[in-house]
Coordinates of C-alpha atoms in Angstrom, one line a residue:
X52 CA -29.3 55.0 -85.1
X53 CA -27.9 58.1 -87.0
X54 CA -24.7 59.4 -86.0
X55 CA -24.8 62.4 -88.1
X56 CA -27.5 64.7 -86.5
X57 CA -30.1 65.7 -89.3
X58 CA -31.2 69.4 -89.2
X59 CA -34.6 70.5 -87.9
X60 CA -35.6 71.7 -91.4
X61 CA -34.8 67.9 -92.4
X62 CA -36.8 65.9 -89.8
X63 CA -40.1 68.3 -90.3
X64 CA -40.0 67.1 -93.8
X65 CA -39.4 63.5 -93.3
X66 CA -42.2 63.6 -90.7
X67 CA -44.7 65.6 -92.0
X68 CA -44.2 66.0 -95.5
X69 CA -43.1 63.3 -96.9
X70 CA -46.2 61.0 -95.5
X71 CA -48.6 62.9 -97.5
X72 CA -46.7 62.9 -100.9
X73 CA -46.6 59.3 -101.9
X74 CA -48.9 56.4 -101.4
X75 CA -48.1 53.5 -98.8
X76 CA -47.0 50.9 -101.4
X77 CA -48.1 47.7 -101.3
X78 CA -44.0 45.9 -100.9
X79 CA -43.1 47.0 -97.0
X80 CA -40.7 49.3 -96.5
X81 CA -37.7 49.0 -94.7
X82 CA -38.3 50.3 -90.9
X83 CA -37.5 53.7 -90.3
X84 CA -35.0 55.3 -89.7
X85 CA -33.1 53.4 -92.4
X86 CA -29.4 54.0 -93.5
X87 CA -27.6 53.5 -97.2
X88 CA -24.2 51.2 -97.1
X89 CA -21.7 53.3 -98.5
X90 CA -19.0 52.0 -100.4
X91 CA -15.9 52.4 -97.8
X92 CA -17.6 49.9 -94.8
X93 CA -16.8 46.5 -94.0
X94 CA -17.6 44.3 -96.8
X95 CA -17.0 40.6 -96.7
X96 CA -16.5 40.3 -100.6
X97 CA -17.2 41.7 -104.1
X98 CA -20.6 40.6 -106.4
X99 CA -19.5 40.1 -109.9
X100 CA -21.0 38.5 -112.8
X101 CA -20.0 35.4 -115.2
X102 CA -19.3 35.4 -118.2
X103 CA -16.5 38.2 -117.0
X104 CA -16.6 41.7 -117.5
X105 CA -13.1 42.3 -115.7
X106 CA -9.7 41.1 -116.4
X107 CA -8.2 38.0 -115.1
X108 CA -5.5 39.8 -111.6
X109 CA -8.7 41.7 -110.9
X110 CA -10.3 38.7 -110.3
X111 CA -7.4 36.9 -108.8
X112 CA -7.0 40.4 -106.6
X113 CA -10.4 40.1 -105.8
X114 CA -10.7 36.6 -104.4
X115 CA -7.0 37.0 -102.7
X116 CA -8.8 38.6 -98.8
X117 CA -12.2 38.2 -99.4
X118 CA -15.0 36.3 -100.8
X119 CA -15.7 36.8 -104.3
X120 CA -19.7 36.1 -104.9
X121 CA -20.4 35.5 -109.1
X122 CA -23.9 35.7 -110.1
X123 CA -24.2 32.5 -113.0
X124 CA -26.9 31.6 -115.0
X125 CA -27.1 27.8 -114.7
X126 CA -24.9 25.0 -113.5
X127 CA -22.8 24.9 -117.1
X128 CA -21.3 28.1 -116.3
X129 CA -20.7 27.5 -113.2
X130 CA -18.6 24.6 -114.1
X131 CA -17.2 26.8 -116.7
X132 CA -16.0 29.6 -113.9
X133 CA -14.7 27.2 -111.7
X134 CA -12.7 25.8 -114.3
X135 CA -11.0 29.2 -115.2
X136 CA -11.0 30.2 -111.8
X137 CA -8.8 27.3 -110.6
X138 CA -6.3 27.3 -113.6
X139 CA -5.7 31.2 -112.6
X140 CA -4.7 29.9 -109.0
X141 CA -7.7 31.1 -107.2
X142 CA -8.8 29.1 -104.1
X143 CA -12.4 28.1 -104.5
X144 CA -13.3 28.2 -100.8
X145 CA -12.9 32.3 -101.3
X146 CA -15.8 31.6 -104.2
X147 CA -19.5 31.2 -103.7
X148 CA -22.1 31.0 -106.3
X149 CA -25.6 32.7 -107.5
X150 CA -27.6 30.8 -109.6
X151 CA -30.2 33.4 -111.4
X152 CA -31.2 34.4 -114.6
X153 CA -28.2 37.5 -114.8
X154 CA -27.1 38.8 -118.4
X155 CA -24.8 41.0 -118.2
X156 CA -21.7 42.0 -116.4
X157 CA -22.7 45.3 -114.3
X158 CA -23.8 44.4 -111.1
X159 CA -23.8 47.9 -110.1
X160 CA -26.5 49.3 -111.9
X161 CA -29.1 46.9 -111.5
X162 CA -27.4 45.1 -108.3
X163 CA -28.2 45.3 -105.0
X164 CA -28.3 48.3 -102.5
X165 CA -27.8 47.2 -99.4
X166 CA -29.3 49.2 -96.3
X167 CA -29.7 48.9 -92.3
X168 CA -33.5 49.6 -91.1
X169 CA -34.0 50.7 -88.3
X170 CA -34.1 47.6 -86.3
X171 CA -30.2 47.3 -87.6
X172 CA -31.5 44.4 -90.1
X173 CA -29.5 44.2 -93.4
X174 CA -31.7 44.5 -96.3
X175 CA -31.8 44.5 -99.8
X176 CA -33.6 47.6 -101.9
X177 CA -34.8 46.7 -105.4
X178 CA -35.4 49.2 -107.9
X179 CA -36.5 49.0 -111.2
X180 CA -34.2 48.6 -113.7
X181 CA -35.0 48.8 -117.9
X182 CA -31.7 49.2 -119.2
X183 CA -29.7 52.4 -120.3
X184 CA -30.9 55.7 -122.1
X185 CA -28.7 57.9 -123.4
X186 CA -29.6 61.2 -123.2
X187 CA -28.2 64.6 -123.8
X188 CA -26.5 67.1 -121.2
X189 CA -30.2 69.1 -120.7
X190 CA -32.0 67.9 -117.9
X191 CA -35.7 66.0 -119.2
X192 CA -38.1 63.3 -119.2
X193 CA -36.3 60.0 -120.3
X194 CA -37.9 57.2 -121.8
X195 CA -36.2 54.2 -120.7
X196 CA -35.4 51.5 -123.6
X197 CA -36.8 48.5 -121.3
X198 CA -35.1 44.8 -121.8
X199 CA -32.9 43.5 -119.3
X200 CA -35.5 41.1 -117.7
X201 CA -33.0 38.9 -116.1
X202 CA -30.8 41.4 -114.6
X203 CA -34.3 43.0 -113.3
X204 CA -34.7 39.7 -111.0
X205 CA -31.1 39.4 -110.1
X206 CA -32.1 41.1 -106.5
X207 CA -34.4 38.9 -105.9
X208 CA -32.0 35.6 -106.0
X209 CA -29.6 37.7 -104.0
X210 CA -31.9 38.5 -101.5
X211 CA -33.1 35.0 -100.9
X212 CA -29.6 33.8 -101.0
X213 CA -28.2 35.5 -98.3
X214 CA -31.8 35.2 -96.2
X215 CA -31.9 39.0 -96.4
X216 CA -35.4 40.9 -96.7
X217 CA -36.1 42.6 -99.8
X218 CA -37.7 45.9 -100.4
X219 CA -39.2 46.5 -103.7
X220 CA -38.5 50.0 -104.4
X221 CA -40.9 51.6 -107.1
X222 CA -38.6 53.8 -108.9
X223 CA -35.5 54.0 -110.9
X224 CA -32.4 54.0 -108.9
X225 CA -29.3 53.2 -111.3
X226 CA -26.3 52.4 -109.4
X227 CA -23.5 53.9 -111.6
X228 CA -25.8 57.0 -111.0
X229 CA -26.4 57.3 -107.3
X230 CA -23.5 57.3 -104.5
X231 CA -24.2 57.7 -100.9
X232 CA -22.2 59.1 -97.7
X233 CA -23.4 56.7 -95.7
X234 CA -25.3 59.0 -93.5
X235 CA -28.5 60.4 -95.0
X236 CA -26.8 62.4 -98.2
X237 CA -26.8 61.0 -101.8
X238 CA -25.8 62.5 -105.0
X239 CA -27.2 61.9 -108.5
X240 CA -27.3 63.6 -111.9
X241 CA -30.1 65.1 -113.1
X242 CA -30.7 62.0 -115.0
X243 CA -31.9 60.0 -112.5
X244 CA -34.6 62.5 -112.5
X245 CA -35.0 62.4 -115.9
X246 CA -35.9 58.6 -116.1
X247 CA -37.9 58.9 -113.1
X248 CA -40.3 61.3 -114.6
X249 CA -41.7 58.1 -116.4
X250 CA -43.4 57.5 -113.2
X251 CA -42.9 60.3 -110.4
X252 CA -42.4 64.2 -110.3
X253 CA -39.3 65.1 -108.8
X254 CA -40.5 65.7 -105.6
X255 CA -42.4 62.9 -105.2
X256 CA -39.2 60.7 -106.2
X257 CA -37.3 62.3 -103.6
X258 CA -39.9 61.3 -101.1
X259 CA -39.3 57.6 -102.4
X260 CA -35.9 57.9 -101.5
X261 CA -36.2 58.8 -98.0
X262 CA -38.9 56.9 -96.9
X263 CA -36.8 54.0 -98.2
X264 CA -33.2 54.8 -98.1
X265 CA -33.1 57.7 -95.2
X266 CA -32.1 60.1 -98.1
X267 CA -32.8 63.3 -96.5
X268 CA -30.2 65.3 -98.5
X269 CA -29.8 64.7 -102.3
X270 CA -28.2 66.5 -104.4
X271 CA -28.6 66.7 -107.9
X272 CA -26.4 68.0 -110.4
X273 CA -26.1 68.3 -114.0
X274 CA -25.5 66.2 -116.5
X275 CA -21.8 66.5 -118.3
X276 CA -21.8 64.3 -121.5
X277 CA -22.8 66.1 -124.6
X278 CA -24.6 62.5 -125.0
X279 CA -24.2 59.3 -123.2
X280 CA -25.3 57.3 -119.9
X281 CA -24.7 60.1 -117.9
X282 CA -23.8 58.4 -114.8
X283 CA -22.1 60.2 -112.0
X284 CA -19.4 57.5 -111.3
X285 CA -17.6 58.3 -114.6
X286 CA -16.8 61.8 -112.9
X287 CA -17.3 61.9 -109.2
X288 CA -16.5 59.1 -105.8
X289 CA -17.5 60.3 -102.2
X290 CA -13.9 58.7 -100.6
X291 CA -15.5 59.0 -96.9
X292 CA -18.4 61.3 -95.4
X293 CA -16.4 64.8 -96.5
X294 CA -14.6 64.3 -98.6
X295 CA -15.6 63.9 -102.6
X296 CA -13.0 63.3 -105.7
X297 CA -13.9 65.2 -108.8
X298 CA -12.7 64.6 -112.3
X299 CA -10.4 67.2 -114.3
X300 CA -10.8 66.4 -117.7
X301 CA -8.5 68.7 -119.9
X302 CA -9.4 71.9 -120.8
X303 CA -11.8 72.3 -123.8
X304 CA -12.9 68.8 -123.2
X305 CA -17.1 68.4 -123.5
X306 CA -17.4 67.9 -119.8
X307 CA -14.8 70.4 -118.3
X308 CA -16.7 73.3 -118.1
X309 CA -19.9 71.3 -116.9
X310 CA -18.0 69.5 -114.0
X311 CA -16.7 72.8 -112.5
X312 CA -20.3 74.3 -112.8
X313 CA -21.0 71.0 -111.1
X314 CA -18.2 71.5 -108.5
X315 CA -19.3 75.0 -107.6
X316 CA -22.8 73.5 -106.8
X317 CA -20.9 71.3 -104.6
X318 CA -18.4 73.9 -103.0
X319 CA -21.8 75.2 -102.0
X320 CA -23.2 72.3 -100.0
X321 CA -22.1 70.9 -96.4
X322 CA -21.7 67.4 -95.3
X323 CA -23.4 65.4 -92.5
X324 CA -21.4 67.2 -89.9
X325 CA -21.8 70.7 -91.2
X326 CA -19.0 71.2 -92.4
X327 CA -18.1 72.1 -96.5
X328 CA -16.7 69.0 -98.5
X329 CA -13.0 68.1 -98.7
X330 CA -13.0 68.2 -102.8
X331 CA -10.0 66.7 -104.6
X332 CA -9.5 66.8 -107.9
X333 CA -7.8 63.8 -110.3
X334 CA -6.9 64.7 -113.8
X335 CA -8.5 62.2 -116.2
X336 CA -6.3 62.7 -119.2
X337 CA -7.4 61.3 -123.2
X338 CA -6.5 58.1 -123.5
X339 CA -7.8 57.6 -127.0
X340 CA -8.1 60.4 -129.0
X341 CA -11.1 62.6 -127.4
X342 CA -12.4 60.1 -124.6
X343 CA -11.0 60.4 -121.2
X344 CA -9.6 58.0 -118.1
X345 CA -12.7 57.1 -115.9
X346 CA -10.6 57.0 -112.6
X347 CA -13.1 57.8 -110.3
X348 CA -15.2 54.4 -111.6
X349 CA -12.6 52.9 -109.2
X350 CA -14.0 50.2 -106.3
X351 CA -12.9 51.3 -102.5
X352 CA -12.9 48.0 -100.9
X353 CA -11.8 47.4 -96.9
X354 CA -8.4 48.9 -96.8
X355 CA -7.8 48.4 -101.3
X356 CA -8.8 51.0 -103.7
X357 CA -9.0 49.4 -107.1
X358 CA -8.5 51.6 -110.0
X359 CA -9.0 50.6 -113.5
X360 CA -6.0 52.2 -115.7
X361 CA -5.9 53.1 -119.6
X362 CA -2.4 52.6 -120.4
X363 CA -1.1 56.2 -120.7
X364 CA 1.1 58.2 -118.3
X365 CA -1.5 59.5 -116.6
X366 CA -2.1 56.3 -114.8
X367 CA 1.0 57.0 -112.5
X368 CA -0.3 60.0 -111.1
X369 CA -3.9 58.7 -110.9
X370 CA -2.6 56.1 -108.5
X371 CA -0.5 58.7 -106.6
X372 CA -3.6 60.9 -106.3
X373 CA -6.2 58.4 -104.6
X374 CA -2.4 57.4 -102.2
X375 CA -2.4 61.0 -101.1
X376 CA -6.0 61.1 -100.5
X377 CA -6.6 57.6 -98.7
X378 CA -3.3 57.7 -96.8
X379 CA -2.5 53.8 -95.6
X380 CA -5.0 52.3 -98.1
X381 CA -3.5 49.7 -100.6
X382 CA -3.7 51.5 -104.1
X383 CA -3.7 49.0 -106.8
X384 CA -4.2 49.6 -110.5
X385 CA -5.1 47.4 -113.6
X386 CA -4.6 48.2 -116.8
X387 CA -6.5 46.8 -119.6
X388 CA -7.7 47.6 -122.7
X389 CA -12.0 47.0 -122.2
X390 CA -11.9 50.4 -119.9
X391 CA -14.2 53.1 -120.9
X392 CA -14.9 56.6 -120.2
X393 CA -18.4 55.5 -119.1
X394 CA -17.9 52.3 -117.8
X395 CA -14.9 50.5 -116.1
X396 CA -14.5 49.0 -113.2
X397 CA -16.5 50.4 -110.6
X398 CA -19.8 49.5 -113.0
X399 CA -18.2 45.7 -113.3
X400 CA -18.1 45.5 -109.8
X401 CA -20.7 45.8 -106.3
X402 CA -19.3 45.2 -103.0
X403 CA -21.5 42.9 -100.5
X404 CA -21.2 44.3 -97.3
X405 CA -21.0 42.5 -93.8
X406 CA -24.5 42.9 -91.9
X407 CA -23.0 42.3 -88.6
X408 CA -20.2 44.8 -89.1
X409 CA -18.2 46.9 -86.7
X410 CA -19.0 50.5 -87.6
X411 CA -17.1 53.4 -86.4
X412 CA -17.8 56.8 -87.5
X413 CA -16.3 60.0 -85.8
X414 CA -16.4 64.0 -86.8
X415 CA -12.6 64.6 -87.2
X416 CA -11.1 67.4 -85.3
X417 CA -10.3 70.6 -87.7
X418 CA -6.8 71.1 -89.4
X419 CA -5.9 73.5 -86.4
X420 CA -7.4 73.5 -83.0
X421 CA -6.5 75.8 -80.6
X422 CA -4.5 74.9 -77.3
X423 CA -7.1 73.7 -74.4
X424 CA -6.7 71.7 -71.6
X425 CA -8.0 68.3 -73.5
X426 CA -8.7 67.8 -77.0
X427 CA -12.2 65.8 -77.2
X428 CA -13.0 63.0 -79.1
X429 CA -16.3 61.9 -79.7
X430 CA -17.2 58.8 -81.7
X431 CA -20.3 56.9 -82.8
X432 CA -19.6 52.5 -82.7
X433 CA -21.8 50.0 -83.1
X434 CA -21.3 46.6 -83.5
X435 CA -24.3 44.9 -85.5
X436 CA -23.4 41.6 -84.5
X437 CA -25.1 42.2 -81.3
X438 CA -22.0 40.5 -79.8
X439 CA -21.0 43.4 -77.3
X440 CA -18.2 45.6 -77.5
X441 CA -15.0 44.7 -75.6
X442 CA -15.1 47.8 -73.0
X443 CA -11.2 48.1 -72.8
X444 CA -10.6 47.8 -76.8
X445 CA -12.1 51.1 -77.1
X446 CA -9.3 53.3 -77.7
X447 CA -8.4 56.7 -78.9
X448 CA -4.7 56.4 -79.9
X449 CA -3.0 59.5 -80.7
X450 CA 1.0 60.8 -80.8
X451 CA 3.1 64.4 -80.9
X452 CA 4.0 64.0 -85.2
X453 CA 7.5 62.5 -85.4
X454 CA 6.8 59.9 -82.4
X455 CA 7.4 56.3 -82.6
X456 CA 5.4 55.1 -80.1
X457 CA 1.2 56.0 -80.0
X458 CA -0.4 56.2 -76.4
X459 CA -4.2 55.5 -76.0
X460 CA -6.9 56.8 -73.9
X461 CA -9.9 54.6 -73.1
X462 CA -12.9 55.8 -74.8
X463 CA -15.9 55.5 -72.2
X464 CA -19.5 55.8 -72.7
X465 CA -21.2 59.0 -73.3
X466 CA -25.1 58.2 -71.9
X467 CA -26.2 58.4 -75.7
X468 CA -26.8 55.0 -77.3
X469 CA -23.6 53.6 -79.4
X470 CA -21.7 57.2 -78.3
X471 CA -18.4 57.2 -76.3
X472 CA -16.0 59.4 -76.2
X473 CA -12.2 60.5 -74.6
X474 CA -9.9 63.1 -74.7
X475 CA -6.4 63.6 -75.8
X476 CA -4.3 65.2 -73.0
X477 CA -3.3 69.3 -73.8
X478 CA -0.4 69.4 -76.3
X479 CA 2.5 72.5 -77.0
X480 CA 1.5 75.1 -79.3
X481 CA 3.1 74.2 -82.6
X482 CA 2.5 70.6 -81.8
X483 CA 1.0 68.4 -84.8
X484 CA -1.3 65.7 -83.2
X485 CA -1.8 62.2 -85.1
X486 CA -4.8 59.9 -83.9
X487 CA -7.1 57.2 -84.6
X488 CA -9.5 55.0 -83.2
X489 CA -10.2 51.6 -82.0
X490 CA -12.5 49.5 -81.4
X491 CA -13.3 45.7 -81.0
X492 CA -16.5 43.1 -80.3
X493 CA -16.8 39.6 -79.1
X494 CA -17.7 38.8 -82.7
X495 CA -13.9 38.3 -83.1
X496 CA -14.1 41.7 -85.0
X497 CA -11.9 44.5 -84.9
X498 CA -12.0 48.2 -87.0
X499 CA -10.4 51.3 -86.6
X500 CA -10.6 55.0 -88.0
X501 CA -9.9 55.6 -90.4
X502 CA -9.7 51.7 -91.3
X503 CA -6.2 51.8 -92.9
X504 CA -4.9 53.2 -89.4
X505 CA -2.4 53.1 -87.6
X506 CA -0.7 53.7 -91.5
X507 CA -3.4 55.7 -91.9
X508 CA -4.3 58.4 -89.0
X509 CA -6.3 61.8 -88.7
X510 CA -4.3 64.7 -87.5
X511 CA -4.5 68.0 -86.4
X512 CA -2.3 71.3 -86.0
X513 CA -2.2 72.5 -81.8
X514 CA -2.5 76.6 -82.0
X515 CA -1.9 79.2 -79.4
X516 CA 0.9 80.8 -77.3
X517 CA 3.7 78.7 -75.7
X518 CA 3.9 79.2 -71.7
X519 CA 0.2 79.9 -71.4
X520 CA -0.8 77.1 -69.2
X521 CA -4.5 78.3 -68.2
X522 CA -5.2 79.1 -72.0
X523 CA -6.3 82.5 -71.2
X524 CA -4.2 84.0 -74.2
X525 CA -1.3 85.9 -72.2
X526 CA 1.8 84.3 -70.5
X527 CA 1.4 86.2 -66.9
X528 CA 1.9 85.3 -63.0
X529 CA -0.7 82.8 -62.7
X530 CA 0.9 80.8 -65.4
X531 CA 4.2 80.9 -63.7
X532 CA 2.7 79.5 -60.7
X533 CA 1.8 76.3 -62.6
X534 CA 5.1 76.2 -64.4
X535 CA 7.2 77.0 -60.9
X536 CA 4.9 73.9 -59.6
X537 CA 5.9 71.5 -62.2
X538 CA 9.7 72.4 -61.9
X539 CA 11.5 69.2 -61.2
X540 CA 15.1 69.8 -62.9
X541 CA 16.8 67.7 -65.9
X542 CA 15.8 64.1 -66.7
X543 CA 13.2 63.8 -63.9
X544 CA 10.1 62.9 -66.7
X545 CA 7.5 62.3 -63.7
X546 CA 5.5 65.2 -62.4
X547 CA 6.7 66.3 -58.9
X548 CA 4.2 66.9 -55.9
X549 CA 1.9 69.2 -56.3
X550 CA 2.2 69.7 -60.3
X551 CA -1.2 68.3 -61.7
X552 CA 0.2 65.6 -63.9
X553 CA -2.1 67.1 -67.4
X554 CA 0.1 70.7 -66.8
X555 CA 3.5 68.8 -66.4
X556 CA 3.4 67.9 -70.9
X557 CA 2.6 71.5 -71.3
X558 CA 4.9 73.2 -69.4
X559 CA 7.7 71.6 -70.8
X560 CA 8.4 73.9 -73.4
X561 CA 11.6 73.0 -74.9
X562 CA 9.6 69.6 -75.4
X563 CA 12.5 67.4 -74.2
X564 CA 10.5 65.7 -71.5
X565 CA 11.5 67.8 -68.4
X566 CA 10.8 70.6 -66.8
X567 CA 14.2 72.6 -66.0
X568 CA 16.3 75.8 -66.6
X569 CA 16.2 75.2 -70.4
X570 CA 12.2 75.6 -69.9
X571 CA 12.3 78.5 -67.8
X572 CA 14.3 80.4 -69.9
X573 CA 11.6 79.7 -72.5
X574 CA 9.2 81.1 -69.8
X575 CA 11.0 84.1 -69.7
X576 CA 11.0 85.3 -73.4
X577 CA 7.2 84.4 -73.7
X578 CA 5.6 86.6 -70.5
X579 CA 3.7 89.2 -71.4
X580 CA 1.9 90.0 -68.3
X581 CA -2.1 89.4 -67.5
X582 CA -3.7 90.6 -70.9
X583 CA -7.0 92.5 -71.1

C-alpha cells in the first residue's frame, strides 16, 4: 500500500526488531502495513468543539464547503450551537453533532488520528492523553499533570460515531506535537519523548509508533521555548511530502537560535522519496511585546489554508508567504485577538478525513531535467472507495510555460498495484514544462496533483543543447538527418512522411510550430560535429 519505497535498513527494523521490543498489547492493532492521514488529503469536514474556541467567520468559513462536525456535551448545548450557528447564517445540513463528555476546545491534542491499515480500513488511534506539561528547552522525563478525563474519551464517541475501529494506543501522542508526511515520516520535539518516559524508553516508544502508525522515520528535534508546551506546530507545518515551513522568529528572540539548530538537523534529513526537504521559512514577527505570530498553527484544508492572524503588519506577508508556497490554494486569514504564540488555530481545529478518498501521490520531476526523448511520469492512485477508477480520466496534463491551452497524455497501468504512469513528449532546450495530474472514480470523485491544479501545477526547467535531436550531446550529421526529415516548410504544423511525429516538436527550433528555413538557419549555428 506504500507509495514511498522504505529503505532496506527500515524494513529489517520493522520486521525483526521491532517484534521483540514491545509486548503484543492486549487492544489490536491496526493491520500492518498501516499509514498516518496527513493533514493536506481529502477531508470531508473539520472536528471542533462547543463551547467555541475560534471566532465566529472561522466558523462560518468552515461550514461554507464542508461539513463542520462539533463535539457537545449534552443536548443543552447543542441546542445552544444551533441557535448561534443559525443566527450567523450557517446552513445546518453542513452541521452534524457529537454527543460526549468533551471539555475543552482543542481537538487536536487529544482528538483523533486517523490512519488506513493495511486492509485500506479507516481507523481511529487513541493515545493517552493527561493534559499539558510545561517543561523547559532541555530534553527529560516529564511528569504529566493528569485531568482531562473527558477529553480522554472523546475518541471513543468519535469512533463509534462514524462506525470506525478504534485502536487504543498505549502511549502519549499529543497532536499539536506530532505531524506526519503521510508516508511513513513523522516529526516531534523531544518532548514527546519526555512525557513518554513516564511509561517507555525511547526506543521502545518508537517501536509503538510503528507498529501502530507505520512511523518508520521520526525525527525528533529539540525543544525551543525557554518554558512552555513545547509543541512543534507553534514553529514548524510539513505543507506536502518535501516540503516543511519553518518559523523565523526575530533575531535574539528565545527560540531563534534553537529553531535554526533545529533546521540544520532537518537540512540534514531526506524525505520519503530521497530527496532533501523543500524548507521555507515565514517570519513570525512580535505581536505583543516579546511573544510571536504562531503562523504555522495554520489548518491546510482541501484546496483552503486557514491562518490565524495577530493584527500587526506582518500578517500581510504571512499570507503572501503560504500563497507563494501552495500556489492555487485559497489563502484565507482571521484575525482575532484569542491567538497565541502556543496555541491558535491549528490546536482549535482537527480535520476528519474521507475514508473512501481519491489519493494521488507522485515524486515530482526535479527543477531541471535534461532534454530526453520523453519525460516520465510515474504516479501512485488509489481510490478507497473500491468504486474503480475511470481508465480514461487518468491523465497527465502538462503545457510549454506561457501556453493557454494544456494537452494530456493517458496515464496507463504500470503492472504494480495502484501504479500507472505516462510520459510527456520531448520538449526544446530552454523550455519550462508545467504539469499535473488527474484522476477520477465511479464514486463520483475526482482529485488532481497537486489538488489546487490546474491553478496550481508542478513544473520543471528542459536542459540541454538546441538541434540535438538523438540527445547524444553534440549537434552532428545524424541529427540533421532527423531535422532534414521533419522539413515541411512554413505553416505546415503536421509532421510530413517519414518524420517520426515525437522529433517533429523538437526540431522546430524557432518554436513557432513549423519546421522551415527559419529552423534550419537555427540548425546551422548550433552544429558542432559528432562529439567524443
Amino acid at each position: 500500500m506504500f507509495e514511498c519505497h522504505r529503505t532496506k535498513e527500515q524494513l529489517l527494523y520493522a520486521l525483526l526488531v521491532v517484534p521483540f521490543l514491545v509486548a503484543a498489547p492486549a487492544i489490536a492493532q491496526p493491520a500492518a502495513p498501516v499509514r498516518v492521514i496527513a493533514e493536506w488529503e481529502p477531508a470531508i469536514g473539520t472536528l471542533i468543539s462547543w463551547p467555541l474556541g475560534i471566532p465566529q467567520d472561522l466558523v462560518v468559513e468552515l461550514a461554507s464547503d464542508d461539513l463542520l462536525f462539533v463535539l457537545v456535551r449534552n443536548q443543552q448545548a447543542e441546542n445552544s450551537a444551533r441557535s448561534t450557528f443559525s443566527s450567523w447564517g450557517i446552513d445546518l445540513g453542513q452541521v452534524e453533532f457529537i454527543r460526549t463528555n468533551v471539555q475543552t476546545h482543542w481537538p487536536r491534542d487529544w482528538g483523533p488520528h486517523q490512519v488506513f491499515d493495511g486492509n485500506g480500513e479507516w481507523g481511529v488511534i487513541d493515545p493517552i492523553f493527561e493534559g499539558y506539561p510545561w517543561v523547559p528547552t532541555t530534553c527529560q522525563p516529564i511528569t504529566s499533570p493528569g485531568g482531562y478525563v473527558g477529553d480522554n474519551a472523546v475518541n471513543i464517541d468519535f469512533a463509534a460515531y462514524f462506525g470506525a475501529p478504534l485502536h487504543s494506543f498505549p502511549a502519549y501522542l499529543t497532536g499539536g506535537n506530532i505531524l506526519v508526511d503521510g508516508h511513513a515520516a513523522a516529526f516531534s520535539t523531544c518532548a514527546m519523548v519526555g512525557e513518554n518516559q513516564q511509561l517507555w524508553t525511547e526506543l521502545e516508544f518508537r517501536s509503538l509508533a510503528t507498529q501502530y502508525l507505520g512511523i518508520t522515520d521520526y525525527h525528533i528535534v529539540n525543544n525551543t521555548e525557554d518554558y512552555g508546551i513545547q509543541h512543534l506546530d507553534c514553529w514548524f507545518k510539513p505543507l506536502d511530502e518535501e516540503t516543511l515551513l519553518v518559523k523565523r522568529p526575530p533575531v535574539g528572540h528565545e527560540e531563534y537560535a534553537r529553531i535554526e539548530a533545529n533546521l540544520q538537523i532537518l537540512t540534514g534529513v531526506t524525505n520519503c522519496y530521497g530527496r532533501p526537504y523543500r524548507i521555507v521559512r515565514i517570519d513570525c514577527p512580535a505581536y505583543n511585546g516579546y511573544d510571536v505570530a504562531a503562523y504555522t498553527n495554520s489548518l491546510i484544508l482541501n484546496t483552503k489554508v486557514l491562518v490565524p492572524l495577530f493584527n500587526i503588519p506582518g500578517d500581510a506577508q504571512a499570507l503572501q508567504t503560504f500563497a507563494d508556497a501552495l500556489p492555487g490554494y485559497e489563502v484565507i486569514g482571521f484575525p482575532w485577538g484569542s491567538w497565541y504564540y502556543y496555541d491558535a488555530l491549528h490546536c482549535r481545529t482537527r480535520a476528519v478525513f474521507d475514508r473512501h478518498m481519491l489519493r494521488i501521490t507522485h515524486r515530482r520531476l526535479g527543477d531541471e531535467v535534461t532534454a530526453a526523448p520523453n519525460f516520465p511520469i510515474a504516479a501512485f492512485i488509489d481510490d478507497r472507495s473500491e468504486a474503480g477508477l475511470i481508465t480514461d480520466e487518468l491523465r497527465v496534463y502538462w503545457r510549454a510555460q506561457g501556453a493557454a491551452d494544456w494537452e494530456w497524455e493517458l496515464l496507463t497501468p504500470t503492472g504494480d498495484p495502484d501504479r500507472y504512469g505516462a510520459e510527456i513528449p520531448a520538449q526544446l532546450p530552454g523550455t519550462t514544462v508545467e504539469y499535473y495530474i488527474a484522476a477520477a472514480d465511479y464514486s463520483g470523485r475526482a482529485e488532481s496533483l497537486p489538488r489546487s491544479a490546474p491553478a496550481g501545477f508542478y513544473s520543471f526547467a528542459v536542459l540541454g543543447t538546441l538541434g540535438d535531436l538523438d540527445f547524444d550531446s553534440d549537434v552532428d550529421v545524424d541529427d540533421f538527418e532527423t531535422f532534414v526529415g521533419c522539413m515541411a516548410g512554413p505553416e505546415v504544423s503536421v509532421p510530413p512522411p517519414g518524420c517520426d511525429p515525437a522529433d517533429f516538436p523538437i526540431a522546430d527550433l524557432a518554436g513557432d510550430d513549423d519546421v522551415d528555413t527559419a529552423d534550419a538557419a537555427l540548425f546551422q549555428q548550433q552544429f558542432t560535429g559528432s562529439q567524443p
